[in-house]
Structure formats: structure tokens, C-alpha cells
Amino acid sequence: MLSTTERTRLGRAKHKARTGRTDLYDLLDAGSVCHLGVVVNGAPMVVPTGYGRIGDTLYLHGSTGARSLRAGGEVCVTVTLVDGLVLARSAFNHSLNHRSAMVYGVPRVVEDEEEALAALRALTEQFAPGRWDAVRPPTAKELAATRVLALSLEEASVKVRTGPPVDDEDDLGLPVWAGVVPVRQVFGAPEPDPGLASGTGVPEHVAALSGALAPPGGAAGAH
């Protein structure tokens, strides 16, 4: 079960709350970008960034010089997946079908090299499963220039909205179209780097993202 602290307990629309820890895992595993909220020099800063998950720990990374990773103290991380535009008969009742997670906590700086490598692997695999084993691993110099943060998923909440618009009864007879426009993320055909070495084709783990294959060194084409 997810935590029920004052910060994670929904004050409104409580029916949208999801309390299962698997709901949190599934949402995080389906996303690719989170927003890291920190306070830097007394001012709020929200940074979009990639992430990876291992068990009950969320990992973030960036340059050792990044202000957002050096701020210290508590942070708030959110992940949102938009599933549909909810168009109502009134402007007031428009909404989004979505799945969102909010995580609070004080991240720790990962000092152990083995854990840092595992975290970077999780971050890389979040974008394209199978990618880590296909690329050059980080060098000692690159690891030294990278700060990895580990954030516990202990204090987290999940909120989900589904279904059609909820209009006022008095508005139901208005001659205004209402409903849901589904939103889906799809991957296009891989576009090779112009400097790609001759004979290098699209690997299976990349092709699997969009079902696209390409001849060695050529442009990708969809099946």
C-alpha cells in the first residue's frame, strides 16, 4: 500500500486516488520524463529530467554542477501521463484523463560506484529496454562528472482520472459536442545519425520501439 501522509492524501476528488504500490510502479515504468521540484536560493525550481526505478527507489542524474542536484533538502518529483482530452459542455468542466504520481522525500547522493552504475543502467533502460548492453559504458571520468540521486518511494501518491466529462445537469441539453479525445504516445521510425558508421543497422531493441527496421546504414522505414 502507498503512504497516507498529509501530503499524499487527496483532499479533493478522493475517488481518483490509487493506493496500490503496483499502481505507482506501473505508472513510473510507463513514463520517461519526470519533473523535479527543488528550492534553490529560496526560489522554487522545477526541472524536467529522465529517471529510472529499481524497486522502491527512484534514480535521477545530471552534471555534478547542476543546481537542481546540489540544492539539498526535500524535493518533490512528479510524473504525469496524459491519456485523453476531456471536452465538456462548459469551460469549467474541461479536464484531462491522466495518470499521475507525486513523490516526496530527501534524496541521497549515490556514492557507491556499483549502485551508481546500476542506477545509470536503469535510467538508460527507461528510454529503450536493451540499450545499456548495446552501448559503451561510462568511463571513470564520466562517472566522476555525474551526480546520481536516489529518492525513496516511501512517501508517494497516485491519482488517476478516466471516463467522460462530468457536466452539470443543466448543461446536458446544450447543443455542444462533449466527449473524450484519446491521447497516445507513439514512436516514429528511427532516424539514423548522419555520422553513423557504414553498415550499422537499427538494432532490435530500437526497432522494437516503433516496429521499424532499416537496412544497414540506411534510413529507417516502417513495416
PDB file of C-alpha atoms in Angstrom:
ATOM      1  CA  MET A   1       0.000   0.000   0.000  1.00  0.00           C
ATOM      2  CA  LEU A   2       1.046   3.584  -0.636  1.00  0.00           C
ATOM      3  CA  SER A   3       1.695   6.022   2.187  1.00  0.00           C
ATOM      4  CA  THR A   4      -1.139   8.119   3.618  1.00  0.00           C
ATOM      5  CA  THR A   5       0.655  11.201   4.903  1.00  0.00           C
ATOM      6  CA  GLU A   6      -0.980  14.613   4.906  1.00  0.00           C
ATOM      7  CA  ARG A   7       0.968  15.465   1.754  1.00  0.00           C
ATOM      8  CA  THR A   8      -0.059  12.376  -0.179  1.00  0.00           C
ATOM      9  CA  ARG A   9      -3.688  12.141   0.939  1.00  0.00           C
ATOM     10  CA  LEU A  10      -6.053  13.643  -1.657  1.00  0.00           C
ATOM     11  CA  GLY A  11      -8.124  16.475  -0.264  1.00  0.00           C
ATOM     12  CA  ARG A  12     -10.492  16.631  -3.243  1.00  0.00           C
ATOM     13  CA  ALA A  13     -11.733  14.018  -5.724  1.00  0.00           C
ATOM     14  CA  LYS A  14     -10.645  11.237  -3.387  1.00  0.00           C
ATOM     15  CA  HIS A  15     -12.131   8.646  -5.747  1.00  0.00           C
ATOM     16  CA  LYS A  16      -9.213   9.355  -8.106  1.00  0.00           C
ATOM     17  CA  ALA A  17      -6.652   8.092  -5.612  1.00  0.00           C
ATOM     18  CA  ARG A  18      -4.942   4.756  -6.172  1.00  0.00           C
ATOM     19  CA  THR A  19      -3.478   3.115  -3.105  1.00  0.00           C
ATOM     20  CA  GLY A  20      -1.703   0.067  -4.516  1.00  0.00           C
ATOM     21  CA  ARG A  21       2.064   0.181  -4.769  1.00  0.00           C
ATOM     22  CA  THR A  22       1.844  -1.645  -8.100  1.00  0.00           C
ATOM     23  CA  ASP A  23      -0.174   1.321  -9.426  1.00  0.00           C
ATOM     24  CA  LEU A  24       2.828   3.525  -8.661  1.00  0.00           C
ATOM     25  CA  TYR A  25       5.311   1.108 -10.206  1.00  0.00           C
ATOM     26  CA  ASP A  26       3.261   0.653 -13.381  1.00  0.00           C
ATOM     27  CA  LEU A  27       2.897   4.410 -13.848  1.00  0.00           C
ATOM     28  CA  LEU A  28       6.583   5.140 -13.298  1.00  0.00           C
ATOM     29  CA  ASP A  29       7.646   2.296 -15.576  1.00  0.00           C
ATOM     30  CA  ALA A  30       5.406   3.607 -18.364  1.00  0.00           C
ATOM     31  CA  GLY A  31       6.828   7.139 -18.297  1.00  0.00           C
ATOM     32  CA  SER A  32      10.104   8.614 -19.448  1.00  0.00           C
ATOM     33  CA  VAL A  33      10.184  12.166 -18.039  1.00  0.00           C
ATOM     34  CA  CYS A  34       9.658  13.398 -14.505  1.00  0.00           C
ATOM     35  CA  HIS A  35       9.632  16.910 -13.059  1.00  0.00           C
ATOM     36  CA  LEU A  36      11.997  17.503 -10.162  1.00  0.00           C
ATOM     37  CA  GLY A  37      10.874  20.297  -7.841  1.00  0.00           C
ATOM     38  CA  VAL A  38      13.539  21.835  -5.586  1.00  0.00           C
ATOM     39  CA  VAL A  39      14.196  25.112  -3.800  1.00  0.00           C
ATOM     40  CA  VAL A  40      17.378  26.888  -4.880  1.00  0.00           C
ATOM     41  CA  ASN A  41      18.435  30.039  -3.048  1.00  0.00           C
ATOM     42  CA  GLY A  42      14.944  30.450  -1.657  1.00  0.00           C
ATOM     43  CA  ALA A  43      13.204  30.191  -5.034  1.00  0.00           C
ATOM     44  CA  PRO A  44      11.363  27.176  -6.462  1.00  0.00           C
ATOM     45  CA  MET A  45      12.848  25.383  -9.466  1.00  0.00           C
ATOM     46  CA  VAL A  46      11.122  22.627 -11.443  1.00  0.00           C
ATOM     47  CA  VAL A  47      13.331  20.674 -13.833  1.00  0.00           C
ATOM     48  CA  PRO A  48      12.169  18.100 -16.409  1.00  0.00           C
ATOM     49  CA  THR A  49      14.546  15.165 -16.469  1.00  0.00           C
ATOM     50  CA  GLY A  50      14.840  11.456 -17.116  1.00  0.00           C
ATOM     51  CA  TYR A  51      14.641   8.868 -14.364  1.00  0.00           C
ATOM     52  CA  GLY A  52      14.902   5.191 -13.626  1.00  0.00           C
ATOM     53  CA  ARG A  53      13.418   2.905 -10.968  1.00  0.00           C
ATOM     54  CA  ILE A  54      14.892  -0.020  -9.093  1.00  0.00           C
ATOM     55  CA  GLY A  55      12.466  -1.478  -6.592  1.00  0.00           C
ATOM     56  CA  ASP A  56      11.338   1.224  -4.169  1.00  0.00           C
ATOM     57  CA  THR A  57      13.976   3.721  -5.265  1.00  0.00           C
ATOM     58  CA  LEU A  58      13.755   6.373  -7.968  1.00  0.00           C
ATOM     59  CA  TYR A  59      17.053   7.477  -9.502  1.00  0.00           C
ATOM     60  CA  LEU A  60      17.838  10.854 -11.083  1.00  0.00           C
ATOM     61  CA  HIS A  61      21.089  12.042 -12.560  1.00  0.00           C
ATOM     62  CA  GLY A  62      22.835  15.020 -14.069  1.00  0.00           C
ATOM     63  CA  SER A  63      26.003  17.063 -14.027  1.00  0.00           C
ATOM     64  CA  THR A  64      27.783  17.477 -10.709  1.00  0.00           C
ATOM     65  CA  GLY A  65      27.410  21.204 -11.328  1.00  0.00           C
ATOM     66  CA  ALA A  66      23.638  21.162 -11.769  1.00  0.00           C
ATOM     67  CA  ARG A  67      21.994  23.457  -9.206  1.00  0.00           C
ATOM     68  CA  SER A  68      18.909  21.261  -9.031  1.00  0.00           C
ATOM     69  CA  LEU A  69      21.013  18.300  -7.903  1.00  0.00           C
ATOM     70  CA  ARG A  70      23.091  20.268  -5.389  1.00  0.00           C
ATOM     71  CA  ALA A  71      20.250  22.051  -3.604  1.00  0.00           C
ATOM     72  CA  GLY A  72      19.866  19.500  -0.811  1.00  0.00           C
ATOM     73  CA  GLY A  73      16.817  19.230   1.397  1.00  0.00           C
ATOM     74  CA  GLU A  74      13.399  17.950   0.432  1.00  0.00           C
ATOM     75  CA  VAL A  75      12.261  17.551  -3.148  1.00  0.00           C
ATOM     76  CA  CYS A  76       9.024  16.728  -4.909  1.00  0.00           C
ATOM     77  CA  VAL A  77       9.078  14.591  -8.056  1.00  0.00           C
ATOM     78  CA  THR A  78       6.052  14.209 -10.306  1.00  0.00           C
ATOM     79  CA  VAL A  79       5.310  12.037 -13.338  1.00  0.00           C
ATOM     80  CA  THR A  80       2.204  12.605 -15.460  1.00  0.00           C
ATOM     81  CA  LEU A  81       0.859  10.537 -18.360  1.00  0.00           C
ATOM     82  CA  VAL A  82      -1.941  12.185 -20.363  1.00  0.00           C
ATOM     83  CA  ASP A  83      -4.468   9.680 -21.720  1.00  0.00           C
ATOM     84  CA  GLY A  84      -7.172  11.963 -23.100  1.00  0.00           C
ATOM     85  CA  LEU A  85      -8.582  15.460 -23.501  1.00  0.00           C
ATOM     86  CA  VAL A  86     -11.895  15.661 -21.687  1.00  0.00           C
ATOM     87  CA  LEU A  87     -14.037  18.211 -23.541  1.00  0.00           C
ATOM     88  CA  ALA A  88     -17.130  19.226 -21.620  1.00  0.00           C
ATOM     89  CA  ARG A  89     -20.153  21.336 -22.495  1.00  0.00           C
ATOM     90  CA  SER A  90     -18.922  24.090 -20.199  1.00  0.00           C
ATOM     91  CA  ALA A  91     -15.471  25.598 -19.936  1.00  0.00           C
ATOM     92  CA  PHE A  92     -15.475  24.929 -16.199  1.00  0.00           C
ATOM     93  CA  ASN A  93     -15.791  21.154 -16.523  1.00  0.00           C
ATOM     94  CA  HIS A  94     -12.989  20.523 -19.036  1.00  0.00           C
ATOM     95  CA  SER A  95     -10.359  18.133 -17.750  1.00  0.00           C
ATOM     96  CA  LEU A  96      -7.692  15.580 -18.665  1.00  0.00           C
ATOM     97  CA  ASN A  97      -7.808  11.826 -18.367  1.00  0.00           C
ATOM     98  CA  HIS A  98      -4.452  11.114 -16.830  1.00  0.00           C
ATOM     99  CA  ARG A  99      -2.307   9.064 -14.503  1.00  0.00           C
ATOM    100  CA  SER A 100      -0.018  10.997 -12.191  1.00  0.00           C
ATOM    101  CA  ALA A 101       2.355  10.265  -9.345  1.00  0.00           C
ATOM    102  CA  MET A 102       3.856  12.559  -6.734  1.00  0.00           C
ATOM    103  CA  VAL A 103       6.852  11.584  -4.617  1.00  0.00           C
ATOM    104  CA  TYR A 104       8.226  13.481  -1.612  1.00  0.00           C
ATOM    105  CA  GLY A 105      11.488  12.939   0.181  1.00  0.00           C
ATOM    106  CA  VAL A 106      15.091  13.881   0.791  1.00  0.00           C
ATOM    107  CA  PRO A 107      17.257  12.268  -1.881  1.00  0.00           C
ATOM    108  CA  ARG A 108      20.682  10.947  -1.087  1.00  0.00           C
ATOM    109  CA  VAL A 109      23.735  11.297  -3.274  1.00  0.00           C
ATOM    110  CA  VAL A 110      24.848   7.884  -4.539  1.00  0.00           C
ATOM    111  CA  GLU A 111      28.496   7.435  -3.631  1.00  0.00           C
ATOM    112  CA  ASP A 112      28.882   3.712  -4.290  1.00  0.00           C
ATOM    113  CA  GLU A 113      30.108   3.109  -7.851  1.00  0.00           C
ATOM    114  CA  GLU A 114      28.252  -0.189  -8.214  1.00  0.00           C
ATOM    115  CA  GLU A 115      24.955   1.416  -7.230  1.00  0.00           C
ATOM    116  CA  ALA A 116      25.656   4.415  -9.491  1.00  0.00           C
ATOM    117  CA  LEU A 117      26.198   2.107 -12.465  1.00  0.00           C
ATOM    118  CA  ALA A 118      23.011   0.183 -11.654  1.00  0.00           C
ATOM    119  CA  ALA A 119      21.130   3.488 -11.461  1.00  0.00           C
ATOM    120  CA  LEU A 120      22.519   4.710 -14.782  1.00  0.00           C
ATOM    121  CA  ARG A 121      21.577   1.390 -16.331  1.00  0.00           C
ATOM    122  CA  ALA A 122      18.001   1.815 -15.059  1.00  0.00           C
ATOM    123  CA  LEU A 123      17.905   5.364 -16.448  1.00  0.00           C
ATOM    124  CA  THR A 124      19.135   4.200 -19.850  1.00  0.00           C
ATOM    125  CA  GLU A 125      16.772   1.232 -19.964  1.00  0.00           C
ATOM    126  CA  GLN A 126      13.850   3.533 -19.117  1.00  0.00           C
ATOM    127  CA  PHE A 127      14.231   5.098 -22.562  1.00  0.00           C
ATOM    128  CA  ALA A 128      14.885   1.931 -24.555  1.00  0.00           C
ATOM    129  CA  PRO A 129      14.992  -1.517 -22.914  1.00  0.00           C
ATOM    130  CA  GLY A 130      18.127  -3.325 -24.058  1.00  0.00           C
ATOM    131  CA  ARG A 131      20.061  -0.118 -24.710  1.00  0.00           C
ATOM    132  CA  TRP A 132      22.565  -0.416 -21.853  1.00  0.00           C
ATOM    133  CA  ASP A 133      24.106  -3.630 -23.148  1.00  0.00           C
ATOM    134  CA  ALA A 134      24.398  -2.182 -26.669  1.00  0.00           C
ATOM    135  CA  VAL A 135      26.399   0.954 -25.840  1.00  0.00           C
ATOM    136  CA  ARG A 136      29.763   1.872 -24.354  1.00  0.00           C
ATOM    137  CA  PRO A 137      29.575   2.013 -20.549  1.00  0.00           C
ATOM    138  CA  PRO A 138      30.558   5.207 -18.704  1.00  0.00           C
ATOM    139  CA  THR A 139      34.241   5.864 -18.148  1.00  0.00           C
ATOM    140  CA  ALA A 140      35.674   6.740 -14.754  1.00  0.00           C
ATOM    141  CA  LYS A 141      35.905  10.377 -15.883  1.00  0.00           C
ATOM    142  CA  GLU A 142      32.264  10.413 -16.957  1.00  0.00           C
ATOM    143  CA  LEU A 143      31.168   8.866 -13.665  1.00  0.00           C
ATOM    144  CA  ALA A 144      33.121  11.498 -11.763  1.00  0.00           C
ATOM    145  CA  ALA A 145      31.274  14.229 -13.684  1.00  0.00           C
ATOM    146  CA  THR A 146      27.870  12.699 -12.982  1.00  0.00           C
ATOM    147  CA  ARG A 147      25.797  13.104  -9.838  1.00  0.00           C
ATOM    148  CA  VAL A 148      23.237  10.387  -9.147  1.00  0.00           C
ATOM    149  CA  LEU A 149      20.449  10.920  -6.633  1.00  0.00           C
ATOM    150  CA  ALA A 150      18.410   8.162  -5.016  1.00  0.00           C
ATOM    151  CA  LEU A 151      14.909   9.036  -3.832  1.00  0.00           C
ATOM    152  CA  SER A 152      12.855   6.599  -1.760  1.00  0.00           C
ATOM    153  CA  LEU A 153       9.323   5.915  -2.994  1.00  0.00           C
ATOM    154  CA  GLU A 154       8.098   5.573   0.587  1.00  0.00           C
ATOM    155  CA  GLU A 155       6.055   8.808   0.543  1.00  0.00           C
ATOM    156  CA  ALA A 156       4.154   8.808  -2.726  1.00  0.00           C
ATOM    157  CA  SER A 157       0.656   9.172  -4.137  1.00  0.00           C
ATOM    158  CA  VAL A 158      -1.046   8.170  -7.384  1.00  0.00           C
ATOM    159  CA  LYS A 159      -4.016   9.916  -8.954  1.00  0.00           C
ATOM    160  CA  VAL A 160      -5.980   8.640 -11.969  1.00  0.00           C
ATOM    161  CA  ARG A 161      -8.852  10.179 -13.940  1.00  0.00           C
ATOM    162  CA  THR A 162     -10.774   8.178 -16.517  1.00  0.00           C
ATOM    163  CA  GLY A 163     -14.082   8.423 -18.324  1.00  0.00           C
ATOM    164  CA  PRO A 164     -16.238  11.099 -19.978  1.00  0.00           C
ATOM    165  CA  PRO A 165     -16.793  14.692 -18.868  1.00  0.00           C
ATOM    166  CA  VAL A 166     -18.864  15.360 -15.780  1.00  0.00           C
ATOM    167  CA  ASP A 167     -21.185  18.178 -16.822  1.00  0.00           C
ATOM    168  CA  ASP A 168     -23.783  19.951 -14.763  1.00  0.00           C
ATOM    169  CA  GLU A 169     -27.249  18.523 -15.303  1.00  0.00           C
ATOM    170  CA  ASP A 170     -28.493  21.888 -16.590  1.00  0.00           C
ATOM    171  CA  ASP A 171     -25.861  21.783 -19.354  1.00  0.00           C
ATOM    172  CA  LEU A 172     -26.666  18.326 -20.701  1.00  0.00           C
ATOM    173  CA  GLY A 173     -29.155  19.671 -23.237  1.00  0.00           C
ATOM    174  CA  LEU A 174     -26.794  22.263 -24.706  1.00  0.00           C
ATOM    175  CA  PRO A 175     -26.014  21.791 -28.432  1.00  0.00           C
ATOM    176  CA  VAL A 176     -22.301  21.494 -27.640  1.00  0.00           C
ATOM    177  CA  TRP A 177     -20.193  18.428 -28.523  1.00  0.00           C
ATOM    178  CA  ALA A 178     -18.735  16.764 -25.462  1.00  0.00           C
ATOM    179  CA  GLY A 179     -16.566  13.702 -25.051  1.00  0.00           C
ATOM    180  CA  VAL A 180     -13.002  12.463 -24.860  1.00  0.00           C
ATOM    181  CA  VAL A 181     -10.208  12.766 -27.408  1.00  0.00           C
ATOM    182  CA  PRO A 182      -7.740   9.949 -26.607  1.00  0.00           C
ATOM    183  CA  VAL A 183      -4.065  10.854 -26.380  1.00  0.00           C
ATOM    184  CA  ARG A 184      -1.495   8.201 -27.233  1.00  0.00           C
ATOM    185  CA  GLN A 185       2.292   8.405 -27.457  1.00  0.00           C
ATOM    186  CA  VAL A 186       3.744   6.628 -30.466  1.00  0.00           C
ATOM    187  CA  PHE A 187       7.312   6.269 -31.700  1.00  0.00           C
ATOM    188  CA  GLY A 188       8.187   7.083 -35.272  1.00  0.00           C
ATOM    189  CA  ALA A 189      10.679   5.276 -37.484  1.00  0.00           C
ATOM    190  CA  PRO A 190      14.273   5.577 -36.196  1.00  0.00           C
ATOM    191  CA  GLU A 191      16.303   8.307 -37.925  1.00  0.00           C
ATOM    192  CA  PRO A 192      19.991   7.350 -38.147  1.00  0.00           C
ATOM    193  CA  ASP A 193      22.731   9.751 -37.103  1.00  0.00           C
ATOM    194  CA  PRO A 194      24.309  11.226 -40.290  1.00  0.00           C
ATOM    195  CA  GLY A 195      27.699  10.159 -38.940  1.00  0.00           C
ATOM    196  CA  LEU A 196      26.691   6.546 -38.370  1.00  0.00           C
ATOM    197  CA  ALA A 197      29.404   4.062 -39.261  1.00  0.00           C
ATOM    198  CA  SER A 198      28.774   2.304 -42.553  1.00  0.00           C
ATOM    199  CA  GLY A 199      26.943  -0.986 -42.196  1.00  0.00           C
ATOM    200  CA  THR A 200      25.352  -0.136 -38.862  1.00  0.00           C
ATOM    201  CA  GLY A 201      21.700  -1.094 -38.919  1.00  0.00           C
ATOM    202  CA  VAL A 202      18.892  -0.404 -36.485  1.00  0.00           C
ATOM    203  CA  PRO A 203      19.260  -2.825 -33.559  1.00  0.00           C
ATOM    204  CA  GLU A 204      16.312  -4.916 -32.466  1.00  0.00           C
ATOM    205  CA  HIS A 205      15.825  -3.071 -29.181  1.00  0.00           C
ATOM    206  CA  VAL A 206      15.443   0.246 -31.069  1.00  0.00           C
ATOM    207  CA  ALA A 207      13.276  -1.211 -33.821  1.00  0.00           C
ATOM    208  CA  ALA A 208      11.020  -2.708 -31.168  1.00  0.00           C
ATOM    209  CA  LEU A 209      10.018   0.769 -30.008  1.00  0.00           C
ATOM    210  CA  SER A 210       8.160   1.512 -33.231  1.00  0.00           C
ATOM    211  CA  GLY A 211       8.198  -1.742 -35.162  1.00  0.00           C
ATOM    212  CA  ALA A 212      10.556  -0.125 -37.685  1.00  0.00           C
ATOM    213  CA  LEU A 213      13.557  -1.709 -39.358  1.00  0.00           C
ATOM    214  CA  ALA A 214      16.151  -0.258 -41.685  1.00  0.00           C
ATOM    215  CA  PRO A 215      18.877  -1.611 -43.947  1.00  0.00           C
ATOM    216  CA  PRO A 216      22.456  -1.198 -42.629  1.00  0.00           C
ATOM    217  CA  GLY A 217      23.394   2.471 -42.689  1.00  0.00           C
ATOM    218  CA  GLY A 218      20.117   3.405 -44.346  1.00  0.00           C
ATOM    219  CA  ALA A 219      17.063   5.335 -43.379  1.00  0.00           C
ATOM    220  CA  ALA A 220      14.556   3.535 -41.233  1.00  0.00           C
ATOM    221  CA  GLY A 221      11.284   2.511 -42.750  1.00  0.00           C
ATOM    222  CA  ALA A 222       8.084   1.387 -41.104  1.00  0.00           C
ATOM    223  CA  HIS A 223       6.581  -2.053 -41.753  1.00  0.00           C
TER     224      HIS A 223
END
